[in-house]
Amino acid sequence: MQPDSQLDHMTDLATSADVDDTVAISLIQQEQIFALQQKILTSVARNAPYLEVVNELCRLAEQLLPNAVASVMLVDASDKTMSVLAAPSVPPEGHQALNGLHPGPEAGSCGTAVFTNQPVFVRDTFSDPRWRDMQDIAYNFNLCACWSMPIRNNNGESIGSFALSSFEHRLPSAFHKRLLEACSQIVNVVLERHELEQEVEKSQHRLQLLGLAIESSSEGIVITDADNKIIEVNGYFEQATGYSIDEVRGKNPSFLSSGQQDKAFYQTLWQTLLASGSWSGKIVNRRKDGSYLSQWSTINLIKDAGGQIKNYVAVFADLTELQKEKDRYIHALEIDQLTGLPNKSRLQTSLNNGCCHHCSLLVLNVNNFSLINSAYGLDFADRLLIEITKQLKSLLSQAQLYRLNADEFAAHYTSEMDLEDCVKRVRQHFFINQIELDGLSFHISFTYGGAVGCKDLMRQSLLAIKKAKQEGKGRFHLYSTEHDEIEQSQRLDYIQWNTLLHRALNEDGLVPYFQGIRDNETGKISHYETLIRMSLDGTVYGPYQFLNAAKLSGLLPTITRLVIDRSFAFMAQHQCDFAINITEDDLSQHFLIEYLDRKSEQYGITPSRVILEILEGISASGKKNHIHQLSELKARGYRLAIDDFGTEYSNFERILELDVDCIKIDAKYIKNIDTDKTSYEITRAIVFFAQNAGITVVAEFVHSESVQAVIESLGIQYSQGYLFSEPKPYLC
């Protein structure tokens, strides 16, 4: 409802108030109500504050009912309690007593009127049940009678009350009822007008804020009419283009066009804009001074309620500084700040973009540069690198020189070159010529790696220099597909198995298998070795396929923990002894003693049932902390076995020191022992040593009756191999 229509509505209240009982109300009384309305109308017309208007209404109503007070209470939408909006003749303590009133059937005249949404006329507040919850207020303030009329919003809902409280016991006349009704309607109109004024004020504030934001925006804004004629621009537009609003008003924005975008570009722009209501993209316009203005623009349509286009609004950002900053950033990312050479990133970009024919790439690594760094400091080393760079640029002038990292350079030739000849030239120069710096002389040498081809030169050159470093400092290695790709395939093989290994760990795909070990005296399986298998997608993989990847990935201790936990859990259901393989990585992480003890207690496995198999090299190398851990495990009751015995030069004294329980002879001596005399003699010597030392011997890889016959003839106590037991996820 608009303010003017609200005022008109207020002038009609007298007429509506006469609907119920025109006979009972005298002409004078009607004129009194009309005069009250006129006074309130005047206050509203002069934009008096709404609380001032409501208070005035209360005072005028009190004049028409002597010995009474008027009040207006409203319902709080959040907690549904009532509080006093206006009661000019009620003391502050009365306001406090009434605030927080909960509408209800016994909440006094006002609370009941709001609760029932009906007028409530109480003659005696001291005895009327509708005042049961308000008895104290009635007595304390001598409110003898109270008449309340609900204030209803435009939906007919009760939002508060207008009341006349009398200091006499009495009921309202028809005139007073009409007065209450008129006043409640007036309050509703005043409240609606106040809400409307607040909304208008908010809208005006919002428009002012938006206008300020547009004017102070760091983006240009152009508003055109339906014919695409400029009607408004902001300050940034004037700053960015050099044109004032007076110079562009009424013009089509196309006058700014630089001509760099063709007709097809603008046709596509308008097709997109009209179809979707919005377009975004890069446009190059021209400033007033003729210079180019590169900008990112977003154009939107504004339509009226009928769907007709009313305006176009374009917002643009000046990309000029952004492009400069981008160029500076790219330069910083691609240029080495010390030497001024392009870096590895720029080299890779050049190789990707320009190697459609045979190119050559030579990588040079300064030998022992870290020693110079440590001895003379970073600043001195940096200045030395600058001198090296100058000489390399002169020597390799046909190439683009790059700095790959601290002490590594690359020379890129855009044609196929004899890189070995380039290396000879560099070697000869630096062999003859020393670099002088701060009175010091340095002979500089390099290790070189190179590749020639049309793709993948970076990877190939880095593989080549790695190979060169393995061969010795100062060497040159030229990449060869035939030889060097073998190593690369090994790397790819590692990546593949590493991926599968992580998947197996996540999907519970590492499973313990058990291979029986035969007691050659009884002819029966006496104990088992726990072996690990990878089971994925129905395929079972042996340890030799993935354990190298596990070692390179640092996952061997994780696998060992898994094997210990699962084999202990399985063997808790059986009574036989079992062996577990322990790696050097496990000993290096110092978890075995605590972990084995915890699992032994958890599953009820006595340490004497557990044989810890360690590779021969671990015992022979004699690392102090490893030997200490093995001795501690032995002291706790775990048994020790040397696995693959005979593959290295064993320290027999160390084996005796550790009090090893068992030696497992490596498979390479057992598999052909029935036909290979050397294998036989080595095995016989190992057995002789073990028997004299009181150490049990196990022969691995027993796969035939003829091999087993030799094993028994040598007096070897135990046999392990497919002849007697294949690894299974269960005992067999």
XYZ file of C-alpha atoms in Angstrom:
732
model
C 0.000 0.000 0.000
C 1.415 3.414 -0.969
C 1.600 6.175 1.669
C -1.093 8.325 0.007
C -3.518 5.421 -0.185
C -2.813 4.684 3.496
C -3.815 8.227 4.429
C -6.986 7.881 2.363
C -7.689 4.632 4.156
C -7.410 6.340 7.537
C -10.012 8.946 6.547
C -12.443 6.113 5.806
C -12.154 4.526 9.267
C -15.040 6.533 10.715
C -17.365 5.192 8.075
C -16.227 1.597 8.640
C -16.544 2.069 12.391
C -20.228 2.878 12.008
C -21.090 -0.488 10.543
C -21.957 -2.228 13.827
C -24.310 0.127 15.732
C -25.037 3.521 14.268
C -28.069 4.034 16.501
C -26.168 3.755 19.781
C -23.531 6.322 18.726
C -24.505 9.957 18.677
C -23.515 12.394 15.997
C -21.238 14.183 18.459
C -19.462 10.938 19.281
C -18.985 10.201 15.588
C -17.503 13.676 15.147
C -15.170 12.997 18.096
C -13.848 9.840 16.434
C -13.553 11.673 13.127
C -11.626 14.513 14.805
C -9.251 11.965 16.362
C -8.633 10.483 12.927
C -8.045 13.893 11.402
C -5.457 14.796 14.019
C -3.617 11.525 13.499
C -3.867 11.998 9.731
C -2.256 15.410 10.073
C 0.633 13.945 12.091
C 1.166 11.230 9.517
C 1.025 13.755 6.680
C 3.810 15.820 8.245
C 5.924 12.629 8.548
C 5.976 12.632 12.331
C 7.860 9.662 13.819
C 5.573 6.683 14.099
C 6.038 6.324 17.889
C 5.081 9.964 18.301
C 1.922 9.292 16.272
C 0.976 6.210 18.313
C 1.540 8.059 21.614
C -0.627 10.921 20.347
C -3.350 8.418 19.456
C -3.265 7.024 23.015
C -3.635 10.499 24.534
C -6.555 11.401 22.246
C -8.315 8.150 23.164
C -7.792 8.836 26.869
C -9.545 12.198 26.420
C -12.629 10.322 25.230
C -12.658 8.035 28.315
C -11.864 9.976 31.482
C -10.171 8.160 34.362
C -8.544 5.641 31.993
C -5.231 4.986 30.241
C -4.594 3.772 26.701
C -1.870 1.339 25.616
C -0.561 -0.398 22.509
C 1.201 -3.763 22.811
C 2.816 -5.744 19.997
C 3.769 -9.411 19.594
C 7.464 -10.144 19.083
C 7.700 -12.381 16.007
C 10.778 -14.208 17.375
C 9.557 -15.382 20.790
C 5.784 -14.655 20.508
C 5.757 -12.563 23.700
C 4.099 -9.157 23.972
C 5.698 -5.860 24.938
C 4.530 -2.268 25.274
C 4.921 -0.127 22.163
C 3.141 2.963 23.517
C 1.423 3.831 26.820
C 2.221 7.498 27.526
C 0.152 7.681 30.721
C 1.450 4.413 32.195
C 4.491 4.757 34.482
C 7.777 2.972 33.539
C 7.217 0.292 36.186
C 3.930 -0.513 34.488
C 5.733 -0.987 31.179
C 8.189 -3.362 32.858
C 5.343 -5.360 34.430
C 3.591 -5.804 31.085
C 6.649 -6.616 28.944
C 7.191 -10.325 28.227
C 3.479 -11.174 28.426
C 2.634 -14.546 26.883
C -0.716 -14.499 25.017
C -3.224 -16.953 26.446
C -6.791 -17.403 27.727
C -5.858 -16.111 31.199
C -3.296 -13.448 30.203
C -5.462 -10.369 30.845
C -7.526 -8.515 28.269
C -4.620 -7.866 25.874
C -3.109 -11.352 26.086
C -6.522 -12.962 25.641
C -7.458 -10.656 22.726
C -4.259 -11.568 20.872
C -4.684 -15.262 21.724
C -8.301 -15.427 20.510
C -8.014 -12.680 17.866
C -11.269 -11.279 19.267
C -12.157 -8.152 21.307
C -12.107 -8.674 25.072
C -14.126 -6.454 27.425
C -13.521 -7.093 31.135
C -15.606 -5.149 33.694
C -13.882 -6.462 36.828
C -10.234 -7.435 36.447
C -10.045 -8.522 40.092
C -12.448 -11.445 39.612
C -12.618 -12.175 35.893
C -10.899 -15.556 35.089
C -9.360 -14.029 31.975
C -7.172 -11.966 34.306
C -6.040 -14.897 36.436
C -2.380 -14.599 35.338
C -2.463 -10.798 35.701
C -4.075 -10.395 39.157
C -0.977 -8.784 40.699
C -0.808 -6.129 37.976
C -4.523 -5.364 38.361
C -4.186 -4.827 42.113
C -0.806 -3.054 42.022
C -1.925 -0.494 39.448
C -5.643 -0.381 40.414
C -6.758 -1.430 36.947
C -10.439 -2.127 37.594
C -11.624 -2.699 34.034
C -9.789 -3.301 30.760
C -11.096 -3.350 27.203
C -8.764 -4.640 24.493
C -9.128 -4.781 20.725
C -6.738 -6.949 18.648
C -4.603 -5.155 16.089
C -4.766 -7.196 12.877
C -2.478 -7.089 9.872
C -3.761 -7.167 6.299
C -4.053 -10.959 6.486
C -6.353 -10.715 9.489
C -3.728 -12.091 11.873
C -3.420 -10.680 15.364
C -0.149 -8.799 15.804
C -0.921 -6.817 18.981
C -3.628 -4.987 20.931
C -5.033 -1.522 21.580
C -6.482 -1.238 25.095
C -8.276 1.194 27.360
C -7.760 0.390 31.042
C -10.164 2.097 33.473
C -9.758 2.846 37.158
C -13.494 2.131 37.545
C -15.434 -1.094 37.149
C -17.390 -0.603 33.940
C -18.176 -2.029 30.486
C -17.674 -0.132 27.212
C -20.523 1.604 25.451
C -21.068 1.219 21.724
C -19.100 4.443 21.313
C -16.115 3.067 23.219
C -16.205 -0.170 21.267
C -16.165 1.842 18.060
C -13.317 3.975 19.439
C -11.264 0.852 20.258
C -11.879 -0.562 16.803
C -10.934 2.694 15.073
C -7.765 3.071 17.134
C -6.630 -0.517 16.469
C -7.087 0.030 12.726
C -5.203 3.318 12.884
C -2.299 1.594 14.671
C -2.163 -1.052 11.943
C -2.032 1.617 9.247
C 0.687 3.555 11.103
C 2.748 0.366 11.556
C 2.398 -0.559 7.876
C 3.460 2.925 6.873
C 6.448 2.686 9.206
C 7.485 -0.653 7.704
C 7.114 0.806 4.223
C 9.232 3.804 5.176
C 11.895 1.441 6.542
C 11.899 -0.552 3.299
C 12.127 2.656 1.272
C 14.974 3.849 3.481
C 16.757 0.512 3.068
C 16.264 0.650 -0.693
C 17.551 4.206 -0.849
C 20.552 3.283 1.267
C 21.182 0.247 -0.921
C 20.944 2.344 -4.074
C 23.313 4.902 -2.601
C 25.712 2.115 -1.611
C 25.499 0.498 -5.052
C 26.007 3.875 -6.700
C 29.053 4.524 -4.540
C 30.383 1.022 -5.270
C 29.883 1.482 -9.012
C 31.505 4.903 -9.009
C 34.474 3.775 -6.935
C 34.809 0.377 -8.651
C 38.186 -0.614 -10.073
C 36.348 -1.981 -13.108
C 34.799 0.020 -15.905
C 30.992 0.032 -16.166
C 28.963 1.106 -19.195
C 25.136 1.185 -19.254
C 23.302 1.565 -22.548
C 19.624 1.793 -23.458
C 17.600 -0.650 -25.547
C 19.143 0.839 -28.710
C 22.640 0.297 -27.277
C 23.259 4.016 -26.804
C 25.419 4.923 -23.805
C 23.430 6.526 -20.983
C 25.860 6.144 -18.063
C 29.485 5.251 -17.318
C 31.437 5.208 -14.078
C 34.637 6.980 -13.088
C 36.906 4.050 -13.928
C 35.599 4.035 -17.504
C 36.618 7.674 -17.851
C 40.020 6.928 -16.318
C 40.685 3.834 -18.469
C 39.481 5.233 -21.825
C 40.220 8.951 -21.407
C 36.632 9.811 -22.410
C 34.263 11.748 -20.119
C 30.578 10.880 -19.741
C 29.610 13.949 -21.780
C 31.788 12.777 -24.680
C 30.290 9.280 -24.858
C 26.646 9.769 -23.821
C 24.330 8.847 -26.684
C 27.037 7.031 -28.642
C 27.189 3.330 -29.532
C 30.112 1.660 -27.672
C 31.353 0.379 -31.036
C 33.114 3.721 -31.545
C 35.755 2.381 -29.102
C 36.571 -0.592 -31.333
C 40.243 -1.042 -32.256
C 39.596 -3.135 -35.336
C 41.584 -6.094 -33.945
C 38.404 -8.198 -33.724
C 36.648 -8.876 -36.989
C 32.975 -8.776 -37.898
C 32.530 -12.482 -37.176
C 33.732 -11.928 -33.597
C 31.045 -9.332 -32.914
C 28.362 -11.415 -34.638
C 29.161 -14.318 -32.320
C 29.169 -11.930 -29.343
C 25.663 -10.639 -30.102
C 24.300 -14.094 -30.876
C 25.526 -15.379 -27.516
C 24.317 -12.289 -25.646
C 20.807 -12.392 -27.085
C 20.504 -16.163 -26.693
C 21.787 -16.530 -23.122
C 21.496 -13.011 -21.735
C 25.217 -12.786 -21.016
C 28.595 -12.783 -22.764
C 32.161 -12.748 -21.422
C 35.437 -12.486 -23.251
C 38.501 -10.463 -24.162
C 38.059 -7.330 -26.268
C 40.755 -4.957 -27.481
C 39.424 -1.367 -27.711
C 41.130 1.937 -28.332
C 41.598 4.748 -25.820
C 41.054 8.401 -26.641
C 44.799 8.831 -27.185
C 44.766 5.992 -29.742
C 46.528 3.402 -27.563
C 45.130 -0.084 -27.226
C 43.015 -1.021 -24.224
C 43.003 -4.798 -23.659
C 40.045 -5.645 -21.439
C 38.040 -8.564 -20.126
C 34.376 -7.699 -20.556
C 31.126 -9.144 -19.288
C 27.907 -7.913 -20.917
C 24.444 -8.645 -19.486
C 20.890 -7.911 -20.640
C 18.319 -6.206 -18.427
C 14.679 -6.946 -19.318
C 11.389 -5.572 -18.039
C 8.546 -7.654 -16.635
C 7.285 -8.273 -20.159
C 10.605 -9.692 -21.312
C 11.564 -6.681 -23.413
C 15.190 -5.510 -23.401
C 15.555 -2.267 -21.451
C 19.298 -1.935 -21.003
C 22.710 -3.465 -21.612
C 25.305 -3.402 -18.832
C 28.964 -3.994 -19.625
C 31.623 -4.439 -16.942
C 35.262 -4.599 -17.960
C 38.650 -5.006 -16.313
C 41.753 -3.432 -17.811
C 44.100 -6.297 -18.687
C 47.055 -4.079 -19.584
C 48.735 -4.128 -16.176
C 47.652 -7.715 -15.630
C 49.349 -8.728 -18.878
C 52.500 -6.851 -17.876
C 52.449 -8.532 -14.476
C 51.884 -11.902 -16.133
C 54.871 -11.308 -18.409
C 57.005 -10.321 -15.416
C 55.845 -13.393 -13.506
C 56.545 -15.732 -16.426
C 59.957 -14.138 -16.850
C 60.708 -14.680 -13.153
C 59.560 -18.291 -13.393
C 61.541 -19.083 -16.530
C 64.765 -17.100 -16.033
C 67.462 -17.969 -13.514
C 67.996 -14.840 -11.441
C 71.703 -15.505 -10.792
C 73.023 -16.244 -14.269
C 70.280 -14.706 -16.403
C 69.978 -18.001 -18.275
C 66.603 -19.545 -19.046
C 65.842 -22.365 -16.628
C 64.689 -25.969 -16.816
C 61.047 -24.981 -17.238
C 61.874 -22.837 -20.282
C 63.981 -25.646 -21.723
C 61.130 -28.110 -21.424
C 58.800 -25.630 -23.135
C 61.297 -25.136 -25.957
C 61.726 -28.875 -26.383
C 57.963 -29.422 -26.445
C 57.364 -26.658 -28.976
C 60.401 -26.876 -31.234
C 61.587 -30.463 -31.489
C 59.764 -31.590 -34.615
C 63.129 -32.480 -36.176
C 66.364 -33.884 -34.792
C 67.830 -31.721 -32.029
C 70.706 -32.228 -29.628
C 70.835 -31.696 -25.885
C 73.994 -31.743 -23.775
C 73.798 -31.665 -19.967
C 76.911 -30.540 -18.040
C 77.322 -31.062 -14.300
C 80.104 -29.199 -12.477
C 82.218 -31.721 -10.606
C 82.672 -31.260 -6.834
C 80.873 -27.914 -6.814
C 79.374 -28.690 -3.400
C 82.902 -28.731 -1.963
C 83.523 -25.208 -3.278
C 80.184 -24.170 -1.827
C 81.105 -25.533 1.588
C 84.657 -24.225 1.605
C 84.122 -20.665 0.315
C 80.463 -19.921 1.017
C 77.366 -19.354 -1.084
C 78.232 -15.856 -2.243
C 81.625 -16.898 -3.582
C 80.122 -20.002 -5.222
C 77.464 -17.880 -6.915
C 80.085 -15.549 -8.388
C 82.051 -18.573 -9.585
C 78.927 -19.894 -11.314
C 78.529 -16.567 -13.105
C 82.094 -16.875 -14.458
C 81.449 -20.479 -15.531
C 78.295 -19.329 -17.308
C 80.163 -16.639 -19.261
C 82.740 -19.114 -20.521
C 80.163 -21.779 -21.414
C 78.141 -19.239 -23.416
C 81.253 -18.399 -25.414
C 82.301 -22.022 -25.922
C 78.821 -23.253 -26.858
C 77.725 -20.209 -28.832
C 75.769 -22.263 -31.358
C 73.511 -23.559 -28.573
C 70.988 -21.961 -26.258
C 72.419 -22.391 -22.774
C 70.168 -23.168 -19.781
C 70.756 -23.526 -16.051
C 68.938 -26.639 -14.835
C 69.838 -26.421 -11.143
C 72.600 -25.267 -8.808
C 75.563 -26.831 -10.611
C 74.012 -28.229 -13.772
C 73.710 -26.631 -17.221
C 72.189 -27.716 -20.535
C 73.117 -26.743 -24.093
C 70.281 -27.109 -26.615
C 71.097 -27.296 -30.316
C 68.255 -27.058 -32.833
C 70.040 -29.455 -35.174
C 71.802 -32.785 -34.889
C 75.276 -32.194 -33.460
C 78.358 -34.249 -32.682
C 78.015 -33.880 -28.910
C 81.245 -35.733 -28.268
C 83.080 -33.042 -30.217
C 81.322 -30.358 -28.095
C 82.459 -32.154 -24.954
C 86.076 -32.314 -26.164
C 86.027 -28.568 -26.812
C 84.721 -27.813 -23.313
C 87.147 -30.240 -21.676
C 90.127 -28.786 -23.502
C 89.198 -25.197 -22.685
C 88.701 -25.742 -18.955
C 91.767 -28.022 -18.735
C 93.977 -25.283 -20.118
C 92.242 -22.251 -18.635
C 91.694 -21.716 -14.963
C 89.015 -19.421 -13.546
C 90.484 -16.603 -11.470
C 88.340 -15.192 -8.667
C 89.439 -13.141 -5.641
C 93.062 -14.170 -6.210
C 92.159 -17.848 -6.296
C 92.499 -20.171 -9.300
C 90.126 -23.029 -10.057
C 90.334 -25.896 -12.529
C 86.728 -26.638 -13.446
C 85.629 -29.975 -14.870
C 82.284 -31.438 -15.833
C 80.465 -34.740 -16.155
C 78.401 -34.902 -19.349
C 75.267 -36.604 -20.598
C 73.663 -36.083 -23.993
C 70.931 -37.168 -26.348
C 70.092 -36.608 -30.006
C 66.594 -36.990 -31.428
C 63.224 -35.351 -31.937
C 61.411 -36.065 -28.659
C 61.919 -36.923 -24.995
C 65.374 -35.335 -25.035
C 65.161 -34.025 -21.467
C 64.504 -37.444 -19.957
C 67.056 -39.125 -22.170
C 69.793 -36.580 -21.361
C 69.168 -36.832 -17.627
C 69.338 -40.639 -17.872
C 72.589 -40.257 -19.788
C 74.255 -38.002 -17.219
C 73.163 -40.314 -14.435
C 74.847 -43.148 -16.306
C 77.940 -40.990 -16.780
C 78.145 -40.256 -13.041
C 77.946 -43.975 -12.319
C 80.913 -44.548 -14.646
C 82.984 -41.862 -12.893
C 83.408 -38.104 -12.729
C 84.452 -36.359 -15.908
C 82.840 -39.033 -18.097
C 80.523 -38.454 -21.060
C 77.638 -40.765 -21.868
C 75.520 -40.434 -24.985
C 72.017 -41.837 -24.595
C 71.384 -45.107 -26.417
C 67.921 -46.549 -26.829
C 69.330 -50.065 -27.065
C 71.188 -49.969 -23.746
C 69.694 -47.221 -21.614
C 66.046 -48.082 -22.136
C 66.627 -51.339 -20.260
C 67.194 -49.354 -17.090
C 64.199 -47.193 -17.901
C 62.022 -50.290 -18.269
C 63.219 -51.345 -14.832
C 62.086 -47.997 -13.456
C 58.707 -48.389 -15.114
C 58.541 -51.909 -13.716
C 59.155 -50.491 -10.245
C 56.405 -47.887 -10.716
C 53.969 -50.621 -11.784
C 54.750 -52.888 -8.825
C 54.802 -49.991 -6.400
C 51.271 -49.067 -7.516
C 50.061 -52.665 -7.162
C 51.737 -52.947 -3.761
C 49.958 -49.893 -2.377
C 46.703 -51.196 -3.783
C 47.284 -54.569 -2.118
C 47.955 -52.900 1.232
C 44.747 -50.877 0.927
C 42.632 -53.807 -0.287
C 43.961 -56.444 2.141
C 45.688 -58.201 -0.766
C 48.891 -59.296 1.039
C 48.362 -62.849 2.275
C 50.676 -65.103 4.360
C 51.455 -68.514 2.816
C 53.059 -71.401 4.717
C 55.664 -73.864 3.375
C 56.373 -76.972 5.384
C 59.898 -77.943 6.483
C 60.531 -81.719 6.658
C 62.328 -83.419 9.537
C 64.557 -85.890 7.692
C 64.779 -88.150 10.750
C 61.021 -88.648 11.185
C 60.015 -87.980 7.567
C 57.287 -85.579 8.689
C 56.697 -81.819 8.387
C 57.926 -80.394 11.682
C 57.505 -76.628 11.237
C 56.721 -73.973 8.619
C 58.175 -70.866 7.025
C 55.793 -67.940 6.561
C 56.016 -66.445 3.077
C 54.176 -63.405 1.701
C 52.088 -63.392 -1.470
C 50.166 -60.643 -3.255
C 46.656 -61.642 -4.306
C 44.816 -59.219 -6.623
C 41.972 -59.808 -9.069
C 42.314 -63.578 -8.770
C 46.056 -63.572 -9.529
C 48.695 -64.519 -6.941
C 52.139 -62.883 -7.235
C 55.327 -64.200 -5.634
C 57.572 -62.063 -3.399
C 60.388 -61.758 -5.941
C 58.008 -59.751 -8.163
C 57.192 -56.999 -5.663
C 59.659 -57.081 -2.732
C 62.241 -54.968 -4.567
C 59.576 -52.274 -5.101
C 58.665 -52.608 -1.417
C 62.277 -52.019 -0.414
C 62.667 -48.989 -2.694
C 59.393 -47.571 -1.346
C 60.378 -48.145 2.293
C 57.454 -50.545 2.799
C 59.360 -53.620 3.973
C 58.759 -52.857 7.695
C 55.045 -52.413 6.967
C 54.944 -55.823 5.283
C 56.918 -57.407 8.132
C 54.415 -56.107 10.688
C 51.578 -57.495 8.576
C 53.240 -60.928 8.300
C 53.910 -61.055 12.052
C 50.358 -60.104 12.954
C 48.648 -62.487 10.514
C 50.960 -65.448 11.019
C 50.662 -65.117 14.819
C 46.865 -64.962 14.511
C 46.883 -68.068 12.279
C 49.358 -70.060 14.355
C 47.394 -69.331 17.537
C 45.038 -72.037 16.215
C 47.885 -74.541 15.714
C 50.708 -75.921 17.837
C 53.626 -76.067 15.368
C 56.663 -73.779 15.219
C 57.026 -71.296 12.381
C 59.636 -68.994 10.831
C 59.326 -65.329 9.776
C 61.750 -63.418 7.569
C 63.305 -60.275 9.087
C 64.955 -57.587 6.922
C 67.701 -55.097 7.585
C 65.080 -52.322 7.173
C 63.132 -53.823 10.099
C 66.184 -53.754 12.345
C 66.962 -50.174 11.294
C 63.532 -49.009 12.497
C 63.943 -50.604 15.960
C 60.362 -51.861 16.265
C 60.875 -55.627 16.324
C 61.406 -56.289 20.030
C 58.377 -54.324 21.211
C 56.161 -55.480 18.327
C 57.009 -59.184 18.613
C 56.473 -59.133 22.393
C 53.118 -57.376 21.995
C 51.887 -59.826 19.362
C 53.154 -62.821 21.343
C 51.099 -61.683 24.322
C 48.084 -60.787 22.157
C 47.882 -64.202 20.440
C 49.385 -66.411 23.169
C 52.428 -67.424 21.094
C 55.473 -68.381 23.158
C 58.717 -66.883 21.708
C 60.351 -70.318 21.455
C 57.858 -71.231 18.696
C 59.086 -68.366 16.519
C 62.173 -68.591 14.302
C 63.427 -65.248 12.969
C 65.165 -65.739 9.620
C 67.741 -63.069 8.763
C 69.868 -62.791 5.650
C 73.487 -63.842 5.961
C 74.673 -60.293 5.217
C 72.941 -58.841 8.283
C 74.846 -61.055 10.679
C 78.107 -60.756 8.758
C 78.074 -56.923 8.459
C 77.792 -56.684 12.217
C 76.072 -53.295 12.560
C 76.213 -52.631 16.268
C 72.546 -51.770 16.783
C 71.417 -54.716 14.640
C 73.545 -57.217 16.570
C 72.253 -55.765 19.835
C 68.621 -56.232 18.751
C 69.224 -59.800 17.553
C 70.939 -60.672 20.825
C 68.041 -59.166 22.774
C 65.514 -61.160 20.717
C 67.544 -64.328 21.310
C 67.582 -63.599 25.049
C 63.781 -63.260 25.045
C 63.407 -66.787 23.681
C 63.053 -66.222 19.948
C 65.181 -68.474 17.775
C 67.502 -67.173 15.038
C 68.154 -68.637 11.606
C 70.585 -67.464 8.900
C 68.740 -67.497 5.563
C 70.406 -68.050 2.141
C 73.649 -69.062 3.863
C 76.623 -69.227 1.517
C 75.674 -66.296 -0.745
C 78.117 -63.926 1.004
C 81.393 -64.125 2.926
C 80.056 -65.081 6.296
C 81.538 -63.981 9.552
C 81.525 -67.390 11.301
C 82.621 -65.786 14.547
C 79.539 -63.528 14.422
C 77.261 -66.537 13.876
C 78.687 -68.203 16.969
C 78.439 -64.929 18.916
C 74.717 -64.651 18.112
C 74.183 -68.279 19.122
C 72.309 -68.932 15.868
C 69.911 -71.892 16.061
C 69.711 -72.736 12.393
C 71.507 -72.255 9.066
C 69.488 -72.456 5.822
C 71.757 -73.314 2.902
C 71.054 -71.154 -0.151
C 69.058 -72.743 -2.979
C 71.794 -72.198 -5.570
C 73.928 -74.836 -3.814
C 71.081 -77.315 -3.328
C 69.196 -77.338 -6.632
C 72.010 -79.108 -8.534
C 73.839 -80.747 -5.640
C 73.253 -84.193 -7.124
C 75.186 -83.316 -10.297
C 77.382 -80.317 -9.411
C 80.548 -81.246 -7.527
C 81.300 -77.657 -6.479
C 77.852 -77.247 -4.931
C 78.304 -80.542 -3.151
C 81.688 -79.610 -1.646
C 80.520 -76.153 -0.494
C 77.433 -77.665 1.099
C 79.490 -80.403 2.774
C 81.795 -77.742 4.264
C 78.834 -75.724 5.602
C 77.316 -78.859 7.161
C 80.648 -79.784 8.732
C 80.906 -76.315 10.332
C 77.309 -76.363 11.544
C 77.497 -79.850 13.039
C 80.672 -78.971 14.940
C 79.019 -75.755 16.188
C 75.821 -77.584 17.172
C 73.720 -75.602 14.680
C 70.762 -77.151 12.856
C 70.901 -77.112 9.029
C 68.013 -76.719 6.550
C 68.459 -77.398 2.842
C 66.324 -75.100 0.658
C 64.971 -75.825 -2.852
C 64.736 -79.578 -2.440
C 62.845 -80.453 -5.615
C 63.746 -84.052 -6.508
C 64.358 -87.445 -4.965
C 67.972 -87.442 -6.162
C 68.645 -84.112 -4.439
C 66.955 -85.363 -1.270
C 69.120 -88.468 -1.299
C 72.297 -86.345 -1.259
C 70.834 -84.160 1.509
C 70.226 -87.165 3.696
C 73.676 -88.604 2.939
C 75.265 -85.389 4.224
C 73.293 -85.633 7.462
C 71.286 -82.439 6.905
C 68.461 -82.505 9.454
C 65.736 -80.630 7.523
C 64.596 -80.246 3.906
C 62.458 -77.477 2.439
C 61.141 -77.472 -1.094
C 58.360 -78.397 -3.512
C 59.256 -82.086 -3.230
C 57.545 -82.124 0.193
C 55.494 -78.959 0.530
C 54.295 -76.126 -1.719
C 53.475 -72.737 -0.130
C 49.751 -72.544 0.691
C 47.545 -70.129 2.648
C 46.930 -73.060 5.003
C 48.994 -75.838 6.600
C 49.577 -78.906 4.458
